Coordinates of C-alpha atoms in Angstrom, one line a residue:
M1 CA 23.7 8.8 13.4
P2 CA 21.3 7.5 10.5
N3 CA 17.9 8.9 9.9
F4 CA 15.9 7.1 7.4
F5 CA 13.9 10.2 6.3
T6 CA 16.8 12.9 6.3
D7 CA 19.0 10.4 4.5
N8 CA 16.6 10.0 1.9
K9 CA 16.9 12.7 -0.8
D10 CA 14.1 11.0 -3.1
L11 CA 11.7 10.7 -0.4
I12 CA 12.3 14.5 1.0
F13 CA 11.5 15.4 -2.7
Q14 CA 8.6 13.9 -2.9
F15 CA 7.4 15.3 0.3
E16 CA 8.2 18.7 -0.8
R17 CA 6.0 18.1 -3.9
L18 CA 2.8 17.0 -2.0
D19 CA 0.1 19.1 -2.6
L20 CA -2.2 18.6 0.2
K21 CA -3.7 22.1 0.9
E22 CA -7.1 21.1 0.3
V23 CA -6.6 17.8 1.9
V24 CA -5.4 19.6 5.2
Q25 CA -7.4 22.2 5.3
I26 CA -10.6 19.8 5.5
A27 CA -8.8 17.6 8.0
E28 CA -8.1 20.5 10.2
N29 CA -11.8 22.1 9.6
N30 CA -10.4 25.3 8.2
Y31 CA -7.7 25.1 11.0
E32 CA -10.4 25.6 13.8
E33 CA -8.4 22.5 15.3
S34 CA -5.8 24.8 16.7
K35 CA -8.3 26.5 18.8
K36 CA -8.9 23.4 20.6
Y37 CA -5.6 22.0 20.5
P38 CA -2.5 24.3 20.8
Y39 CA -0.2 21.6 19.0
A40 CA -2.5 21.6 15.9
P41 CA -1.6 23.5 12.9
T42 CA -2.7 27.5 12.2
N43 CA -1.8 27.3 8.6
Y44 CA -0.9 24.7 5.8
E45 CA 2.7 25.9 6.0
D46 CA 2.5 25.2 9.8
A47 CA 1.1 21.6 9.2
M48 CA 3.5 20.6 6.7
E49 CA 6.5 21.7 9.0
N50 CA 4.6 19.4 11.8
Y51 CA 4.6 16.6 9.3
R52 CA 8.3 17.0 8.5
K53 CA 9.4 16.9 12.3
V54 CA 7.5 13.8 13.0
L55 CA 8.8 12.1 9.7
E56 CA 12.2 13.3 11.4
V57 CA 11.4 11.4 14.7
V58 CA 10.1 8.3 12.6
G59 CA 13.4 8.4 10.4
D60 CA 15.4 8.5 13.9
I61 CA 13.7 5.6 15.5
A62 CA 13.9 3.5 12.4
G63 CA 17.7 4.3 11.4
N64 CA 18.9 4.1 14.8
Y65 CA 17.0 1.3 16.7
I66 CA 14.5 -0.6 14.5
D67 CA 17.1 -1.2 11.8
A68 CA 19.7 -2.3 14.5
R69 CA 17.1 -4.9 15.8
A70 CA 15.8 -6.1 12.4
G71 CA 18.3 -9.0 12.1
E72 CA 17.6 -10.5 15.6
V73 CA 13.8 -10.2 15.0
D74 CA 14.2 -11.9 12.1
T75 CA 16.1 -15.0 13.9
E76 CA 13.8 -14.9 16.8
G77 CA 10.5 -14.3 15.4
A78 CA 7.4 -14.3 17.0
H79 CA 6.7 -17.1 19.6
Y80 CA 3.9 -19.3 19.9
K81 CA 3.3 -21.5 23.1
N82 CA 0.4 -22.7 25.0
G83 CA -2.2 -21.1 22.8
E84 CA -0.5 -17.6 23.0
V85 CA 1.6 -15.7 21.0
N86 CA 4.6 -13.1 22.1
Y87 CA 6.4 -11.1 20.0
A88 CA 10.3 -11.0 19.5
S89 CA 12.1 -9.3 22.1
G90 CA 13.2 -6.6 19.5
T91 CA 9.4 -6.0 17.9
V92 CA 8.5 -5.4 21.8
E93 CA 11.1 -2.8 22.1
N94 CA 10.2 -1.2 18.8
L95 CA 6.5 -0.8 19.7
K96 CA 7.3 0.7 22.8
Q97 CA 9.3 3.5 21.3
L98 CA 6.9 4.2 18.5
S99 CA 4.0 4.2 21.3
K100 CA 6.4 6.4 23.6
A101 CA 6.7 8.8 20.6
D102 CA 2.9 8.9 20.1
L103 CA 3.2 7.4 16.5
M104 CA 0.5 4.6 16.8
G105 CA -2.3 6.8 16.2
M106 CA -1.2 8.8 13.2
V107 CA -4.3 9.1 11.3
L108 CA -6.7 9.2 14.1
P109 CA -8.6 12.4 15.5
R110 CA -7.1 14.5 18.2
R111 CA -9.7 14.1 20.4
F112 CA -8.7 10.4 20.8
G113 CA -4.8 11.3 21.1
G114 CA -4.3 10.7 17.5
L115 CA -2.0 13.0 15.1
N116 CA -4.7 13.7 12.5
F117 CA -2.2 13.2 9.8
P118 CA -3.2 12.7 6.1
T119 CA -2.7 9.2 4.7
S120 CA 0.2 10.2 2.5
I121 CA 2.4 11.3 5.8
Y122 CA 1.3 8.0 7.2
M123 CA 2.3 6.1 4.0
M124 CA 5.8 8.0 4.3
A125 CA 6.1 6.9 8.0
T126 CA 5.1 3.3 6.8
E127 CA 7.9 3.1 4.1
I128 CA 10.5 4.4 6.7
I129 CA 9.5 1.7 9.2
A130 CA 9.6 -0.7 6.6
R131 CA 13.1 0.0 5.3
A132 CA 14.2 -0.8 8.9
D133 CA 12.4 -3.9 9.5
A134 CA 9.2 -4.8 7.2
S135 CA 7.9 -7.3 9.7
L136 CA 7.3 -4.3 12.2
M137 CA 5.4 -2.3 9.4
N138 CA 2.6 -5.3 9.5
I139 CA 1.8 -4.0 13.1
F140 CA 2.6 -0.3 13.0
G141 CA 0.9 -0.3 9.6
L142 CA -2.4 -2.0 11.1
Q143 CA -3.4 1.6 12.3
D144 CA -6.1 1.3 9.6
I145 CA -8.2 -0.9 11.7
G146 CA -8.6 2.2 14.2
E147 CA -9.5 4.4 11.0
M148 CA -12.1 1.9 9.9
I149 CA -13.8 2.0 13.4
N150 CA -13.6 5.8 13.3
K151 CA -15.1 6.0 9.9
F152 CA -17.7 3.5 10.0
G153 CA -18.4 2.7 13.6
D154 CA -20.7 4.6 16.1
E155 CA -19.5 6.9 18.9
S156 CA -19.5 4.7 21.6
Q157 CA -17.3 2.0 19.5
R158 CA -15.0 4.8 18.9
E159 CA -14.6 6.1 22.6
E160 CA -14.2 2.2 23.6
F161 CA -11.4 1.5 21.2
L162 CA -9.6 4.6 19.6
P163 CA -7.6 6.3 22.6
K164 CA -6.1 3.0 23.3
F165 CA -5.1 2.3 19.5
C166 CA -3.5 6.0 19.9
T167 CA -1.5 5.2 23.0
G168 CA -0.4 1.9 21.6
E169 CA -1.9 -0.2 24.4
Y170 CA -4.1 -1.8 21.8
T171 CA -2.9 -3.6 18.4
G172 CA -5.1 -4.4 15.6
A173 CA -5.9 -7.3 13.4
M174 CA -8.2 -7.7 10.2
A175 CA -9.7 -11.2 10.2
L176 CA -11.1 -11.5 6.7
T177 CA -9.7 -14.7 5.0
E178 CA -10.3 -18.3 6.3
P179 CA -9.3 -21.8 4.9
D180 CA -11.5 -21.6 2.1
A181 CA -12.0 -18.0 1.5
G182 CA -8.8 -16.5 0.6
S183 CA -8.7 -13.9 -2.2
D184 CA -12.7 -15.1 -2.8
L185 CA -14.0 -13.2 0.5
Q186 CA -17.7 -13.8 -0.7
A187 CA -17.1 -17.5 0.6
V188 CA -16.6 -16.4 4.1
K189 CA -18.6 -18.8 6.3
L190 CA -17.8 -17.4 9.9
T191 CA -21.1 -16.8 11.2
A192 CA -22.3 -13.9 13.2
Y193 CA -25.5 -14.3 15.3
Q194 CA -27.5 -12.3 17.9
D195 CA -29.0 -13.5 21.1
E196 CA -32.3 -12.7 22.6
K197 CA -31.1 -9.4 23.5
G198 CA -29.5 -8.5 20.5
Q199 CA -26.0 -9.1 21.4
W200 CA -23.8 -10.3 18.6
F201 CA -21.5 -13.5 18.6
L202 CA -19.1 -14.9 16.1
K203 CA -18.5 -18.4 15.4
G204 CA -16.0 -19.9 13.1
V205 CA -12.1 -20.2 11.9
K206 CA -10.2 -17.5 10.2
R207 CA -6.9 -18.2 8.6
F208 CA -3.6 -16.1 7.7
I209 CA -4.6 -13.2 10.0
T210 CA -1.6 -11.0 10.1
N211 CA -1.1 -9.9 13.7
G212 CA -3.9 -12.3 14.9
N213 CA -2.5 -12.1 18.4
A214 CA -3.8 -8.4 18.4
D215 CA -6.1 -7.0 21.5
V216 CA -8.9 -6.0 18.9
H217 CA -10.2 -7.7 15.9
L218 CA -12.3 -6.4 12.7
V219 CA -14.1 -9.4 11.5
L220 CA -15.8 -10.3 8.5
A221 CA -18.6 -12.5 9.1
R222 CA -21.8 -14.0 7.7
S223 CA -24.6 -12.5 9.5
E224 CA -27.5 -13.3 7.0
P225 CA -28.4 -17.1 7.4
G226 CA -28.8 -18.8 4.0
T227 CA -26.7 -16.4 2.1
K228 CA -23.8 -17.5 0.3
D229 CA -22.5 -14.3 -1.4
G230 CA -21.0 -11.0 -0.5
R231 CA -24.3 -9.4 0.4
G232 CA -24.7 -11.7 3.5
L233 CA -21.7 -10.4 5.2
S234 CA -21.0 -7.7 7.7
M235 CA -18.4 -6.1 9.7
F236 CA -17.9 -6.6 13.3
V237 CA -15.5 -5.6 16.2
C238 CA -14.4 -7.7 19.0
Y239 CA -11.8 -8.0 21.5
R240 CA -9.5 -11.2 21.5
D241 CA -10.6 -12.8 25.1
K242 CA -10.5 -16.4 26.1
S243 CA -12.9 -17.4 23.6
V244 CA -10.9 -16.4 20.6
V245 CA -8.4 -19.2 20.3
I246 CA -4.9 -19.0 18.5
R247 CA -4.8 -22.6 17.2
R248 CA -1.2 -21.9 15.5
I249 CA 1.1 -19.3 14.0
E250 CA 2.3 -20.0 10.6
N251 CA 6.1 -21.0 9.9
K252 CA 6.5 -18.3 7.1
L253 CA 9.5 -17.5 4.5
G254 CA 9.9 -14.0 5.7
I255 CA 8.5 -11.1 7.8
H256 CA 9.2 -13.3 11.0
G257 CA 8.6 -10.7 13.2
S258 CA 4.9 -10.6 12.2
P259 CA 3.0 -13.5 13.6
T260 CA 0.3 -14.9 11.1
C261 CA -2.2 -16.9 13.0
E262 CA -5.0 -19.3 12.5
L263 CA -8.0 -18.2 14.9
Q264 CA -11.0 -20.0 16.2
F265 CA -14.1 -17.8 17.3
N266 CA -16.1 -19.5 20.1
D267 CA -19.1 -17.7 20.6
T268 CA -17.1 -14.3 20.8
P269 CA -19.1 -11.2 21.8
A270 CA -18.9 -8.5 19.0
W271 CA -20.4 -5.2 17.9
L272 CA -21.8 -4.8 14.4
V273 CA -19.6 -1.8 12.8
G274 CA -22.0 0.2 10.4
K275 CA -24.6 -1.3 8.5
R276 CA -25.7 -5.1 8.1
K277 CA -24.9 -6.7 4.7
F278 CA -22.3 -4.0 3.8
G279 CA -19.1 -5.8 5.3
L280 CA -17.8 -6.7 2.1
I281 CA -19.3 -4.7 -0.7
K282 CA -18.6 -1.4 1.2
Y283 CA -16.2 -1.7 4.3
V284 CA -13.8 -4.2 3.0
F285 CA -13.6 -2.4 -0.5
D286 CA -12.9 0.7 1.5
L287 CA -10.4 -0.8 3.7
M288 CA -8.4 -2.0 0.7
F289 CA -7.6 1.6 -0.6
R290 CA -5.4 2.0 2.8
A291 CA -4.3 -1.7 2.7
R292 CA -3.1 -1.7 -0.8
L293 CA -1.2 1.6 0.0
G294 CA 0.2 0.1 3.2
V295 CA 1.6 -2.8 1.3
S296 CA 2.8 -0.8 -1.4
A297 CA 4.8 1.4 1.1
Q298 CA 6.1 -1.7 2.9
A299 CA 7.3 -2.9 -0.7
L300 CA 8.9 0.8 -1.3
G301 CA 10.9 0.5 2.0
I302 CA 12.2 -3.0 1.4
S303 CA 13.2 -1.6 -2.2
Q304 CA 15.1 1.0 -0.8
A305 CA 16.9 -1.2 1.9
A306 CA 17.9 -3.4 -0.6
Y307 CA 19.2 -0.7 -3.0
E308 CA 21.4 0.6 -0.2
E309 CA 22.7 -2.8 0.4
A310 CA 23.7 -3.4 -3.0
L311 CA 25.0 -0.1 -3.5
K312 CA 27.4 -0.1 -0.3
Y313 CA 28.7 -3.6 -1.3
A314 CA 29.3 -3.1 -5.0
K315 CA 31.4 0.0 -4.0
D316 CA 33.0 -2.1 -1.3
R317 CA 33.6 -5.1 -3.4
V318 CA 37.0 -5.5 -5.1
Q319 CA 37.5 -8.0 -8.0
F320 CA 39.8 -7.8 -11.0
G321 CA 41.9 -5.1 -9.2
K322 CA 38.7 -2.5 -8.9
S323 CA 35.5 -1.9 -7.2
I324 CA 32.7 -4.1 -8.8
Y325 CA 30.8 -0.8 -9.0
N326 CA 32.7 0.3 -11.8
I327 CA 31.9 -2.8 -13.8
P328 CA 29.6 -1.7 -16.3
A329 CA 27.1 -4.6 -16.0
V330 CA 27.1 -4.0 -12.2
T331 CA 26.6 -0.5 -12.7
N332 CA 23.8 -0.9 -15.5
I333 CA 22.1 -3.0 -12.7
L334 CA 22.0 -0.4 -10.2
L335 CA 21.0 2.2 -12.4
D336 CA 18.0 0.0 -13.3
M337 CA 17.1 -0.5 -9.2
R338 CA 17.7 3.3 -8.8
T339 CA 15.4 4.1 -11.7
T340 CA 12.6 1.6 -10.6
L341 CA 13.1 2.7 -6.9
E342 CA 12.3 6.5 -7.8
T343 CA 9.8 5.7 -10.3
N344 CA 7.9 3.6 -7.9
R345 CA 8.0 6.3 -5.2
T346 CA 6.5 9.0 -7.7
L347 CA 3.6 6.4 -8.5
M348 CA 3.2 5.9 -4.7
Y349 CA 2.6 9.1 -3.4
A350 CA 0.4 10.0 -6.4
A351 CA -1.9 7.2 -5.3
G352 CA -1.6 8.3 -1.6
T353 CA -2.6 11.8 -2.6
A354 CA -5.5 10.4 -4.6
V355 CA -6.7 8.4 -1.7
D356 CA -6.3 11.6 0.8
I357 CA -8.4 13.4 -1.5
K358 CA -11.1 10.9 -1.9
E359 CA -11.2 10.6 1.8
K360 CA -11.6 14.2 2.7
L361 CA -14.4 14.6 -0.1
E362 CA -16.2 12.0 1.5
E363 CA -16.2 13.6 5.1
L364 CA -17.6 16.7 3.2
V365 CA -20.5 14.9 1.7
E366 CA -21.3 13.2 4.6
K367 CA -21.3 16.5 6.6
N368 CA -23.2 18.1 3.8
K369 CA -25.8 15.0 4.2
A370 CA -26.0 15.6 8.0
E371 CA -26.8 19.3 7.6
G372 CA -29.5 18.6 4.8
K373 CA -27.4 19.8 2.0
N374 CA -26.5 18.6 -1.5
D375 CA -23.8 19.9 -3.3
T376 CA -24.1 18.3 -6.8
E377 CA -20.9 19.4 -8.0
L378 CA -19.0 18.0 -4.9
N379 CA -20.8 14.9 -5.4
E380 CA -19.9 14.6 -9.0
R381 CA -16.2 15.3 -8.0
L382 CA -16.1 12.6 -5.5
K383 CA -17.2 10.2 -8.0
S384 CA -14.6 11.2 -10.3
V385 CA -11.9 11.0 -7.7
T386 CA -12.9 7.6 -6.6
K387 CA -12.9 6.3 -9.7
F388 CA -9.3 7.4 -10.1
A389 CA -8.6 6.3 -6.7
N390 CA -10.0 2.8 -7.6
F391 CA -7.5 2.5 -10.4
V392 CA -4.4 4.1 -9.3
T393 CA -4.1 2.1 -5.6
P394 CA -4.1 -1.5 -7.5
L395 CA -1.7 0.0 -10.0
A396 CA 0.6 0.8 -7.4
K397 CA 0.2 -1.8 -5.4
Y398 CA 0.8 -4.4 -8.5
I399 CA 3.9 -2.2 -9.8
L400 CA 5.5 -1.5 -6.5
T401 CA 5.5 -4.9 -5.1
E402 CA 6.5 -6.8 -8.4
S403 CA 9.2 -4.1 -8.5
A404 CA 10.3 -5.1 -4.9
N405 CA 10.8 -8.7 -5.6
K406 CA 12.7 -7.7 -8.7
I407 CA 15.0 -5.1 -7.0
T408 CA 15.7 -7.6 -3.8
Y409 CA 16.6 -10.2 -6.4
D410 CA 19.1 -7.8 -8.4
A411 CA 20.7 -6.5 -4.9
L412 CA 21.2 -10.4 -3.8
Q413 CA 22.7 -11.0 -7.4
I414 CA 25.2 -8.1 -6.7
H415 CA 26.1 -9.7 -3.6
G416 CA 27.1 -12.9 -5.5
G417 CA 27.4 -15.8 -3.0
T418 CA 27.8 -13.9 -0.3
G419 CA 24.2 -12.6 -0.5
Y420 CA 23.0 -16.1 -0.1
M421 CA 24.3 -16.2 3.4
K422 CA 22.4 -15.6 6.5
E423 CA 25.2 -13.3 7.7
F424 CA 23.9 -10.7 5.0
R425 CA 20.9 -8.7 5.2
V426 CA 20.1 -8.8 2.0
E427 CA 18.8 -12.4 1.9
R428 CA 16.4 -11.2 4.5
L429 CA 15.0 -8.7 2.4
A430 CA 14.5 -10.9 -0.6
R431 CA 12.4 -13.3 1.8
D432 CA 10.5 -10.1 3.1
A433 CA 9.8 -8.7 0.0
R434 CA 8.0 -12.0 -1.6
I435 CA 4.8 -11.9 0.4
T436 CA 4.0 -8.2 -0.8
N437 CA 2.8 -9.4 -4.2
I438 CA 0.6 -11.9 -2.3
Y439 CA -1.3 -10.3 0.5
E440 CA -3.9 -7.9 0.6
G441 CA -4.6 -9.2 -2.9
T442 CA -2.3 -10.7 -5.4
S443 CA -0.8 -9.0 -8.5
Q444 CA -3.1 -11.1 -10.6
L445 CA -6.0 -9.2 -8.4
Q446 CA -4.6 -6.1 -8.7
I447 CA -4.9 -6.5 -12.5
V448 CA -8.4 -7.3 -12.3
A449 CA -8.9 -4.4 -10.2
A450 CA -7.3 -1.7 -12.5
I451 CA -8.3 -3.1 -15.8
G452 CA -11.7 -1.4 -15.8
G453 CA -10.1 2.0 -15.6
V454 CA -7.6 1.2 -18.5
L455 CA -10.5 -0.1 -20.6
G456 CA -12.5 3.0 -19.8
D457 CA -9.2 5.1 -20.6
I458 CA -9.5 6.7 -17.3
L459 CA -6.8 9.1 -17.6
K460 CA -7.6 10.2 -21.5
D461 CA -8.0 14.0 -20.3
M462 CA -4.8 14.1 -18.4
F463 CA -3.0 12.6 -21.5
D464 CA -4.8 15.0 -23.8
K465 CA -3.6 17.9 -21.8
K466 CA -0.1 16.5 -21.3
E467 CA 0.6 15.7 -25.0
K468 CA -0.4 19.8 -25.8
K469 CA 2.2 20.7 -23.5
E470 CA 5.7 21.7 -25.0
Y471 CA 8.6 20.4 -22.9
P472 CA 11.9 22.1 -23.1
G473 CA 15.2 20.5 -24.4
G474 CA 15.6 16.7 -24.5
L475 CA 12.2 16.7 -22.6
A476 CA 10.6 17.2 -25.5
R477 CA 12.0 13.7 -27.3
L478 CA 10.9 12.0 -24.4
S479 CA 7.5 13.5 -24.3
E480 CA 7.1 12.1 -28.0
I481 CA 8.0 8.5 -26.7
L482 CA 5.2 9.0 -24.5
K483 CA 3.1 9.7 -27.4
E484 CA 4.1 7.0 -29.1
I485 CA 3.6 4.5 -26.5
R486 CA 0.0 5.8 -26.2
V487 CA -0.6 4.9 -29.8
I488 CA 0.8 1.4 -29.4
F489 CA -1.7 1.1 -26.3
Y490 CA -4.7 2.0 -28.3
D491 CA -3.9 0.0 -31.0
S492 CA -3.6 -2.8 -28.5
L493 CA -6.5 -2.1 -26.8
K494 CA -8.6 -1.9 -30.1
Y495 CA -7.3 -5.5 -30.9
V496 CA -8.6 -6.9 -27.4
V497 CA -11.8 -5.3 -27.9
D498 CA -12.2 -6.1 -31.4
K499 CA -12.0 -9.8 -30.6
K500 CA -14.9 -9.8 -28.4
D501 CA -13.5 -12.6 -26.3
V502 CA -13.8 -12.3 -22.8
S503 CA -11.3 -14.9 -21.8
F504 CA -8.4 -13.2 -24.3
Q505 CA -9.4 -10.0 -22.5
D506 CA -8.7 -11.6 -19.0
I507 CA -5.4 -12.9 -20.5
A508 CA -4.6 -9.4 -22.2
A509 CA -5.1 -7.5 -18.9
K510 CA -2.0 -7.9 -17.7
D511 CA -0.1 -6.2 -20.7
L512 CA -2.9 -3.4 -21.2
V513 CA -2.3 -2.5 -17.6
E514 CA 1.3 -2.3 -18.0
L515 CA 0.9 -0.5 -21.5
Y516 CA -1.1 2.4 -19.4
S517 CA 1.0 2.6 -16.4
Y518 CA 4.0 3.6 -18.5
I519 CA 2.2 6.5 -20.2
Y520 CA 0.9 7.6 -16.9
T521 CA 3.9 7.2 -14.8
G522 CA 6.4 8.7 -17.7
W523 CA 4.0 11.9 -17.6
L524 CA 4.4 12.1 -13.8
L525 CA 8.3 11.9 -14.2
L526 CA 8.5 14.6 -16.9
D527 CA 6.8 17.1 -14.5
E528 CA 9.6 16.2 -11.9
A529 CA 12.3 16.2 -14.4
E530 CA 11.2 20.0 -15.5
V531 CA 11.9 21.3 -11.7
N532 CA 14.8 18.9 -10.9
E533 CA 17.9 18.5 -13.2
R534 CA 18.7 15.1 -12.0
K535 CA 15.2 13.8 -12.5
K536 CA 16.0 13.9 -16.1
F537 CA 18.0 10.9 -15.8
I538 CA 15.5 8.8 -14.1
A539 CA 12.9 9.9 -16.8
N540 CA 15.2 9.3 -19.8
R541 CA 16.0 5.7 -18.5
Y542 CA 12.3 4.8 -17.6
I543 CA 10.8 6.4 -20.5
I544 CA 13.3 4.8 -23.2
E545 CA 13.0 1.3 -21.5
S546 CA 9.1 1.6 -21.4
L547 CA 9.1 2.1 -25.1
A548 CA 10.7 -1.2 -25.6
N549 CA 8.5 -3.1 -22.8
A550 CA 5.5 -1.3 -24.8
R551 CA 6.4 -2.9 -27.8
K552 CA 6.7 -6.2 -26.1
N553 CA 3.5 -5.8 -24.5
A554 CA 1.7 -5.2 -27.9
E555 CA 3.5 -8.3 -29.5
N556 CA 2.3 -10.4 -26.7
I557 CA -1.3 -9.3 -27.3
K558 CA -1.3 -9.2 -31.2
N559 CA 0.8 -12.2 -32.0
E560 CA -1.6 -14.8 -30.4
L561 CA 1.1 -15.5 -27.5
F562 CA -2.1 -16.7 -25.4
S563 CA -3.8 -18.8 -27.9
D564 CA -2.3 -22.1 -26.7
I565 CA -4.5 -21.5 -23.4
L566 CA -7.2 -23.4 -25.1
H567 CA -4.7 -26.3 -25.4
A568 CA -3.8 -26.2 -21.7
D569 CA -4.8 -29.8 -21.1
K570 CA -2.5 -31.1 -23.5
I571 CA 0.4 -29.1 -22.6
L572 CA 0.4 -29.3 -19.0
I573 CA 1.0 -32.8 -18.3

């Protein structure tokens, strides 16, 4: 019987390398939670064992049930009829099983029926689910909505919504985008207004809303009349009652099991979440940490599934009297896929840990404020951790989602013509992967989000420390290559800065971010290679290839590849 956790040796490797001691200690209130809840962990080892057991349950459900239904879910899709949306029958069964296993409130507090797990563990569960059915992740992965209410809502809102999120009775949706406000959320027009009693109501249209048929919606709305920018936006929560009309669902390329809806809010009663005017500038930005991670985990799960399909097919398919697995050109593609898959997982859970630390330090700071305390050292550490999380989450989203498209492309290529046929699941994986580098911020927007950290050399201290370390054997050679890439990066960065051309900097940002990612990921891989012999192969291929890519990135920047943008109107006829 397949288990999508226990059969994934690299995921187990990453799980066992997680360093969540501080995160768990804060989450468990110095393990005082165990005095209230007999199933809460009594120490860190107990917590990690609990996490492992739950991930095994997720792996069992994903491997034996969700995966088996995924093809039918894709074919059937979500249904829209008479203004209502119904999930595919397989999706309904999947959600029942996940709810029965108490997996729909993984990050929510125990007092509401949740598991109180760290984000990193939740992301591992998300990866496992996405490997089985990427579209289901879009429903399972919206637990962040409950977390947003828990973090910024008041106690009455928590009591109103969170218990039924945890039981699976409620599913959620983030109603952010509109017909004229996609990536540019400052342009949101849907209005929020109050009656004479202070009750809020929502009026307007939202588009491209994942799981828009959900029971509970977080809605970004313009609460300040006369404003046109992000400072006039607030966050609201509402039920999807009769005043919320589902106008249609989109006919999409992939993730068919996840309904994407256009919604019309007709004076819908709502509650303000947090403070007015903070909807975009604080709450959406905070939500993006977890949303970016969620899509990164989804992309990673799709990548794992595509790799598994390609490897199996390559071993089974015989041409020219031998398995195509033994044809060097095919073997090389598989090696590239495996290397990318594992390096992406390393980056993924480095980002997940960063978000975990950030969020738990925020809890400590808020607790101090409530008690009238001011811990300057803690405040400064939170600022530093937040800057790093602001950098590494868009970096992970960019790298992992672009990689998922490449891995699924290569997986289909290994299948040849058969991979283009509906009978083989690899074509579904290729379709599902395509959305990952679009929603929750396109790849281009992830570059915009990450470039500030790159220009500020946010990881300078880490890189300096790594360069002083002496690595054993062949790893020493790889460390020298990383030093060489860093020289290439600084040379390219200086060239961009010295030009003092904002437009050129915008275009060169992609190459600069990629250069920086090679260095950061490379050092992470060297650390892994020190403790795992097999990881030396992964580090070797990644770092050597990164040097070649770094030289290309530098040539793009320094040889004026982008100068023709000035003549775009003449070229683009």
